[in-house]
Coordinates of C-alpha atoms and ligand atoms in Angstrom, one line a residue:
X1 CA -9.6 -15.1 -11.2
X2 CA -11.4 -12.1 -12.7
X3 CA -14.8 -13.5 -12.3
X4 CA -17.7 -12.0 -10.4
X5 CA -20.1 -14.4 -8.6
X6 CA -23.8 -13.5 -8.1
X7 CA -24.1 -13.6 -4.3
X8 CA -26.4 -12.1 -1.6
X9 CA -25.9 -9.9 1.4
X10 CA -26.6 -12.1 4.5
X11 CA -26.9 -9.2 6.9
X12 CA -25.8 -5.6 7.3
X13 CA -24.4 -4.2 10.5
X14 CA -23.7 -0.6 11.6
X15 CA -20.0 -0.4 12.6
X16 CA -19.6 3.3 13.4
X17 CA -21.3 6.6 12.7
X18 CA -20.0 6.5 9.1
X19 CA -19.5 2.8 8.3
X20 CA -21.3 -0.5 7.8
X21 CA -20.3 -4.0 7.4
X22 CA -22.0 -6.7 5.3
X23 CA -21.7 -10.4 5.6
X24 CA -21.8 -12.2 2.2
X25 CA -23.7 -15.4 1.8
X26 CA -21.7 -17.9 -0.3
X27 CA -23.4 -21.1 -1.4
X28 CA -21.5 -24.3 -0.5
X29 CA -20.4 -25.1 -4.0
X30 CA -18.6 -21.7 -4.4
X31 CA -17.0 -21.7 -0.9
X32 CA -13.6 -22.9 -2.2
X33 CA -13.4 -19.8 -4.4
X34 CA -13.9 -17.6 -1.3
X35 CA -11.3 -19.1 1.0
X36 CA -9.2 -16.1 2.1
X37 CA -5.9 -15.3 3.8
X38 CA -6.4 -12.6 6.5
X39 CA -5.7 -9.2 5.1
X40 CA -7.2 -9.8 1.7
X41 CA -10.1 -7.9 0.1
X42 CA -13.1 -8.6 -2.0
X43 CA -14.1 -6.6 -5.1
X44 CA -17.9 -5.9 -5.1
X45 CA -19.8 -4.9 -8.2
X46 CA -23.2 -3.2 -8.3
X47 CA -25.2 -0.7 -10.3
X48 CA -25.3 2.9 -9.2
X49 CA -27.7 5.1 -11.3
X50 CA -27.5 2.6 -14.1
X51 CA -23.7 2.5 -14.0
X52 CA -21.6 -0.6 -13.4
X53 CA -19.4 0.3 -10.4
X54 CA -16.9 -1.9 -8.6
X55 CA -14.8 -1.3 -5.5
X56 CA -12.5 -3.3 -3.3
X57 CA -13.2 -3.7 0.4
X58 CA -11.1 -5.5 2.9
X59 CA -12.4 -8.6 4.7
X60 CA -12.9 -7.9 8.4
X61 CA -13.8 -11.4 9.5
X62 CA -11.1 -13.7 10.8
X63 CA -10.2 -16.9 9.1
X64 CA -11.3 -18.6 12.3
X65 CA -14.9 -17.3 11.8
X66 CA -17.6 -18.8 9.8
X67 CA -18.7 -15.7 7.9
X68 CA -17.3 -13.6 5.1
X69 CA -17.7 -10.0 6.0
X70 CA -16.4 -6.7 4.6
X71 CA -16.5 -3.2 6.0
X72 CA -17.6 -0.2 4.0
X73 CA -16.9 3.4 5.2
X74 CA -18.4 6.5 3.7
X75 CA -16.0 8.6 1.6
X76 CA -16.6 12.1 0.6
X77 CA -17.6 11.9 -3.1
X78 CA -17.4 8.1 -2.9
X79 CA -19.9 6.7 -5.4
X80 CA -19.8 3.1 -4.3
X81 CA -19.3 3.5 -0.6
X82 CA -22.0 6.1 -0.1
X83 CA -24.5 4.1 -2.2
X84 CA -23.6 1.0 -0.2
X85 CA -24.0 2.7 3.2
X86 CA -27.4 4.2 2.1
X87 CA -29.0 1.3 0.3
X88 CA -27.4 -2.1 1.0
X89 CA -29.6 -4.4 3.1
X90 CA -30.0 -8.1 4.0
X91 CA -31.0 -10.3 1.1
X92 CA -29.9 -7.9 -1.6
X93 CA -28.0 -9.3 -4.6
X94 CA -24.4 -8.3 -5.0
X95 CA -21.7 -9.5 -7.4
X96 CA -18.4 -10.4 -5.7
X97 CA -15.0 -11.4 -7.0
X98 CA -13.0 -13.9 -5.0
X99 CA -10.4 -12.6 -2.5
X100 CA -7.2 -10.9 -3.6
X101 CA -4.4 -9.0 -2.0
X102 CA -0.9 -9.3 -0.7
X103 CA -1.2 -7.4 2.6
X104 CA -1.6 -10.7 4.5
X105 CA -0.4 -12.9 7.3
X106 CA -1.1 -16.6 7.2
X107 CA -1.8 -17.9 10.7
X108 CA 0.1 -21.0 11.8
X109 CA -0.8 -22.9 14.9
X110 CA 2.9 -23.5 15.9
X111 CA 3.9 -19.8 15.5
X112 CA 5.0 -17.7 18.4
X113 CA 5.4 -14.1 17.4
X114 CA 4.8 -10.5 18.3
X115 CA 2.9 -8.5 15.6
X116 CA 2.4 -4.8 15.9
X117 CA -0.4 -3.1 13.9
X118 CA -0.5 0.6 13.3
X119 CA -3.9 1.5 11.7
X120 CA -6.1 4.5 11.3
X121 CA -9.6 5.0 10.1
X122 CA -10.8 2.2 7.7
X123 CA -7.2 1.0 7.6
X124 CA -8.2 -1.1 10.7
X125 CA -10.3 -3.5 8.4
X126 CA -7.6 -5.9 7.1
X127 CA -5.7 -5.5 10.4
X128 CA -8.7 -6.6 12.5
X129 CA -9.0 -9.7 10.3
X130 CA -5.3 -10.6 10.8
X131 CA -5.5 -9.8 14.5
X132 CA -8.5 -12.1 15.2
X133 CA -7.1 -14.9 13.0
X134 CA -3.6 -14.9 14.5
X135 CA -4.7 -14.7 18.2
X136 CA -7.3 -17.4 17.7
X137 CA -5.0 -19.8 15.8
X138 CA -1.6 -19.1 17.5
X139 CA -1.9 -19.5 21.3
X140 CA 1.6 -18.3 21.8
X141 CA 1.5 -15.2 19.7
X142 CA 0.7 -11.6 20.8
X143 CA -0.5 -8.5 19.1
X144 CA -0.1 -4.8 19.9
X145 CA -2.4 -2.5 18.1
X146 CA -2.1 1.3 17.8
X147 CA -5.4 2.5 16.4
X148 CA -6.1 6.1 15.4
X149 CA -9.4 7.8 14.8
X150 CA -11.0 11.2 15.1
X151 CA -13.3 10.1 17.9
X152 CA -14.6 6.9 19.5
X153 CA -17.9 7.3 17.6
X154 CA -16.1 7.1 14.3
X155 CA -13.9 4.1 15.2
X156 CA -14.8 1.0 13.4
X157 CA -15.1 -2.2 15.5
X158 CA -14.5 -0.3 18.7
X159 CA -16.9 -2.5 20.7
X160 CA -15.6 -5.7 19.2
X161 CA -12.0 -4.7 19.7
X162 CA -12.7 -3.9 23.4
X163 CA -14.2 -7.3 23.9
X164 CA -11.3 -9.0 22.0
X165 CA -8.8 -7.1 24.2
X166 CA -10.5 -8.5 27.3
X167 CA -10.8 -12.0 25.9
X168 CA -7.2 -12.3 24.6
X169 CA -5.6 -10.4 27.5
X170 CA -2.7 -10.2 28.1
X171 CA -1.8 -11.3 24.5
X172 CA -3.7 -8.4 22.9
X173 CA -2.9 -4.8 23.8
X174 CA -4.8 -1.9 22.1
X175 CA -3.8 1.7 22.3
X176 CA -6.4 4.1 20.9
X177 CA -5.5 7.6 19.8
X178 CA -8.2 10.2 19.0
X179 CA -7.4 13.4 17.1
X180 CA -10.6 15.3 18.1
X181 CA -12.1 13.7 21.2
X182 CA -11.0 11.1 23.7
X183 CA -12.8 8.9 26.2
X184 CA -11.2 7.4 29.3
X185 CA -9.4 4.9 27.3
X186 CA -7.7 6.9 24.6
X187 CA -4.8 9.2 24.0
X188 CA -5.5 12.6 22.5
X189 CA -3.6 13.3 19.3
X190 CA -3.4 12.3 15.6
X191 CA -1.8 8.8 15.4
X192 CA 0.9 9.9 13.0
X193 CA 2.0 12.6 15.5
X194 CA 1.8 10.6 18.7
X195 CA 3.0 7.3 17.4
X196 CA 6.7 7.8 18.2
X197 CA 5.8 8.5 21.9
X198 CA 3.3 5.6 22.1
X199 CA 5.8 3.2 20.5
X200 CA 8.4 4.1 23.0
X201 CA 5.9 3.7 25.9
X202 CA 4.2 0.4 24.8
X203 CA 6.8 -1.6 22.9
X204 CA 9.9 -2.3 25.0
X205 CA 12.0 -4.1 22.4
X206 CA 11.3 -3.2 18.7
X207 CA 13.9 -5.7 17.5
X208 CA 11.8 -8.5 19.1
X209 CA 8.8 -7.6 17.0
X210 CA 8.4 -10.1 14.2
X211 CA 6.0 -8.2 11.9
X212 CA 4.9 -4.6 11.6
X213 CA 1.6 -3.8 9.8
X214 CA 0.9 -0.2 8.8
X215 CA -2.5 0.5 7.2
X216 CA -4.1 3.9 6.9
X217 CA -3.7 7.2 5.1
X218 CA -0.5 8.3 3.3
X219 CA 0.8 10.5 6.1
X220 CA 0.5 7.7 8.7
X221 CA 2.2 5.2 6.4
X222 CA 5.1 7.5 5.6
X223 CA 5.7 8.7 9.2
X224 CA 5.2 5.3 10.9
X225 CA 7.5 3.6 8.4
X226 CA 10.1 6.2 9.0
X227 CA 9.9 6.0 12.8
X228 CA 10.1 2.2 12.7
X229 CA 12.9 2.1 10.1
X230 CA 14.9 4.7 12.1
X231 CA 15.0 2.2 15.0
X232 CA 16.9 -0.3 12.9
X233 CA 14.0 -2.5 11.9
X234 CA 14.6 -4.3 8.5
X235 CA 12.2 -3.2 5.8
X236 CA 11.2 -6.7 5.0
X237 CA 9.6 -6.9 8.4
X238 CA 7.3 -3.9 7.7
X239 CA 4.2 -4.3 5.5
X240 CA 2.1 -1.3 4.6
X241 CA -1.1 -0.6 2.7
X242 CA -2.6 2.8 2.0
X243 CA -6.2 3.0 2.9
X244 CA -9.1 5.4 2.7
X245 CA -9.5 8.9 1.6
X246 CA -9.6 8.7 -2.2
X247 CA -12.6 10.6 -3.5
X248 CA -13.9 9.9 -6.9
X249 CA -13.6 13.4 -8.3
X250 CA -11.7 14.1 -11.5
X251 CA -8.6 16.1 -10.8
X252 CA -8.1 19.7 -12.0
X253 CA -7.1 19.8 -15.6
X254 CA -9.1 16.6 -16.6
X255 CA -10.1 17.0 -20.3
X256 CA -13.8 16.0 -20.2
X257 CA -14.0 16.0 -24.0
X258 CA -11.1 13.7 -24.5
X259 CA -11.3 10.7 -26.8
X260 CA -9.5 7.6 -25.6
X261 CA -8.3 5.2 -28.3
X262 CA -7.8 1.9 -26.5
X263 CA -6.2 -1.3 -27.8
X264 CA -7.5 -4.3 -25.9
X265 CA -7.3 -8.0 -26.7
X266 CA -6.0 -7.0 -30.2
X267 CA -9.1 -4.9 -30.9
X268 CA -9.2 -1.1 -31.1
X269 CA -12.0 0.9 -29.6
X270 CA -12.7 4.6 -28.9
X271 CA -14.7 6.2 -26.2
X272 CA -15.0 9.5 -24.2
X273 CA -14.7 8.9 -20.5
X274 CA -15.9 12.5 -19.7
X275 CA -15.1 13.1 -16.0
X276 CA -14.8 9.4 -15.2
X277 CA -11.6 7.4 -14.8
X278 CA -10.4 5.6 -17.9
X279 CA -11.5 2.2 -16.5
X280 CA -15.0 3.5 -15.5
X281 CA -15.3 5.3 -18.9
X282 CA -14.4 2.1 -20.7
X283 CA -17.0 0.1 -18.7
X284 CA -19.6 2.8 -19.3
X285 CA -18.9 2.6 -23.0
X286 CA -19.6 -1.2 -23.0
X287 CA -15.9 -2.2 -23.2
X288 CA -15.1 -5.4 -21.3
X289 CA -12.2 -3.8 -19.6
X290 CA -10.6 -6.1 -16.9
X291 CA -10.2 -4.4 -13.6
X292 CA -10.7 -5.4 -10.0
X293 CA -9.9 -3.3 -6.9
X294 CA -10.7 0.2 -8.4
X295 CA -8.4 1.8 -5.8
X296 CA -4.9 1.5 -7.2
X297 CA -3.7 -1.5 -5.2
X298 CA -3.9 -4.6 -7.5
X299 CA -2.4 -3.4 -10.8
X300 CA -4.8 -5.5 -12.8
X301 CA -5.8 -2.4 -14.8
X302 CA -2.2 -1.4 -15.7
X303 CA -2.0 0.0 -19.3
X304 CA 0.6 2.0 -21.2
X305 CA 0.0 5.5 -22.6
X306 CA 1.2 5.6 -26.2
X307 CA 0.1 9.1 -27.0
X308 CA -1.3 12.0 -24.9
X309 CA -1.2 12.4 -21.2
X310 CA -3.2 10.9 -18.3
X311 CA -3.1 11.9 -14.6
X312 CA -3.1 9.2 -11.9
X313 CA -5.1 10.3 -8.9
X314 CA -3.9 7.3 -6.9
X315 CA -1.2 4.7 -7.0
X316 CA 0.3 2.4 -4.3
X317 CA 1.8 -0.2 -6.5
X318 CA 3.3 1.1 -9.7
X319 CA 7.1 1.8 -9.3
X320 CA 8.6 5.0 -10.6
X321 CA 10.4 3.2 -13.4
X322 CA 7.1 1.9 -14.8
X323 CA 5.5 5.3 -14.6
X324 CA 8.5 6.8 -16.4
X325 CA 7.8 4.3 -19.2
X326 CA 4.2 5.5 -19.6
X327 CA 2.4 2.9 -17.5
X328 CA -0.7 4.0 -15.5
X329 CA -3.4 2.4 -13.5
X330 CA -6.6 3.0 -15.6
X331 CA -8.9 2.7 -12.5
X332 CA -7.3 5.8 -11.0
X333 CA -6.3 7.8 -14.1
X334 CA -8.0 10.6 -16.0
X335 CA -7.4 11.9 -19.5
X336 CA -5.7 15.2 -19.6
X337 CA -5.3 15.7 -23.3
X338 CA -7.9 15.8 -26.2
X339 CA -6.5 12.5 -27.5
X340 CA -5.2 9.7 -25.4
X341 CA -3.9 6.5 -27.0
X342 CA -3.5 3.6 -24.6
X343 CA -2.4 0.0 -25.0
X344 CA -3.8 -2.6 -22.7
X345 CA -2.1 -5.5 -24.3
X346 CA 1.5 -4.7 -23.3
X347 CA 3.1 -6.6 -20.5
Ligands
LIG401 S1 -8.1 -2.2 -10.7 FE1 -6.7 -2.6 -9.1 S2 -5.2 -1.1 -9.4 FE2 -6.7 -0.6 -10.9

């Protein structure tokens, strides 16, 4: 449902030196809309300098918990995330779209499984929701988490995870890797580099792992998927989601004077996105353009280029065949030619 609900921030918590989390207050009458499966995200909408800006943030609370909470980490050049970290506070109004996303695990009380999570940076957010939900709901299941960060100070949920590891021992095992600094309880090294060794040390039988979850930057996703796949693990048992790192800066070659001709709901409209993405440019021009996550993961903003050229700065969902046919994600794409004709009504 592409509808924003006017809600409030119940409270704001510091999660690391560069991240906060906010709990969202949902009135009883709207709670059915905000039931979530662990691993899903919420799209938040607010005004930044008079601009309508929306971004998706993963839910970090478990389905066993009473609150609905998302984590927001600062990103270099991140319009929404930096604004949120600087200004969001308890009681503030915020517009929120109901949960979406397919990087999920549904807990089941009778399940007995071993899940391995490989997460770095803010990629921990959906994983921590899944971890808490599964361990609380499935007394026979266990979870091994490989968690990479630059330093303990920059690690989201470090205190909470430490407590969870104690509370759920021996079903929860957490292995921290720090690329810049380690404490007594962490391995030194970037997770994508040290993962093969850690996997060999801490997971005895990879074939006995029921589900692999990889969430973090591109290099981690690619290398961890390769390592796990090379051990004979079937690809349907590996789920991955790219996370973090996208700035909001127009790529080199963006034509800031471009005119976009957009066909949407049978109507034609023209606007100049300047150095904004096509989706942000449309919203800025007052077009009721439907988009959700804003980070290239949901494909709600998929459109087709009919004339001209656009550059996609991000994409985790469009397959190569669709890109070859001219499809782009408008939330991550910039106009590269003086004239860009796009059709939003194609399937
Ligand atoms: S709005 Fe989700 S991919 Fe563009």
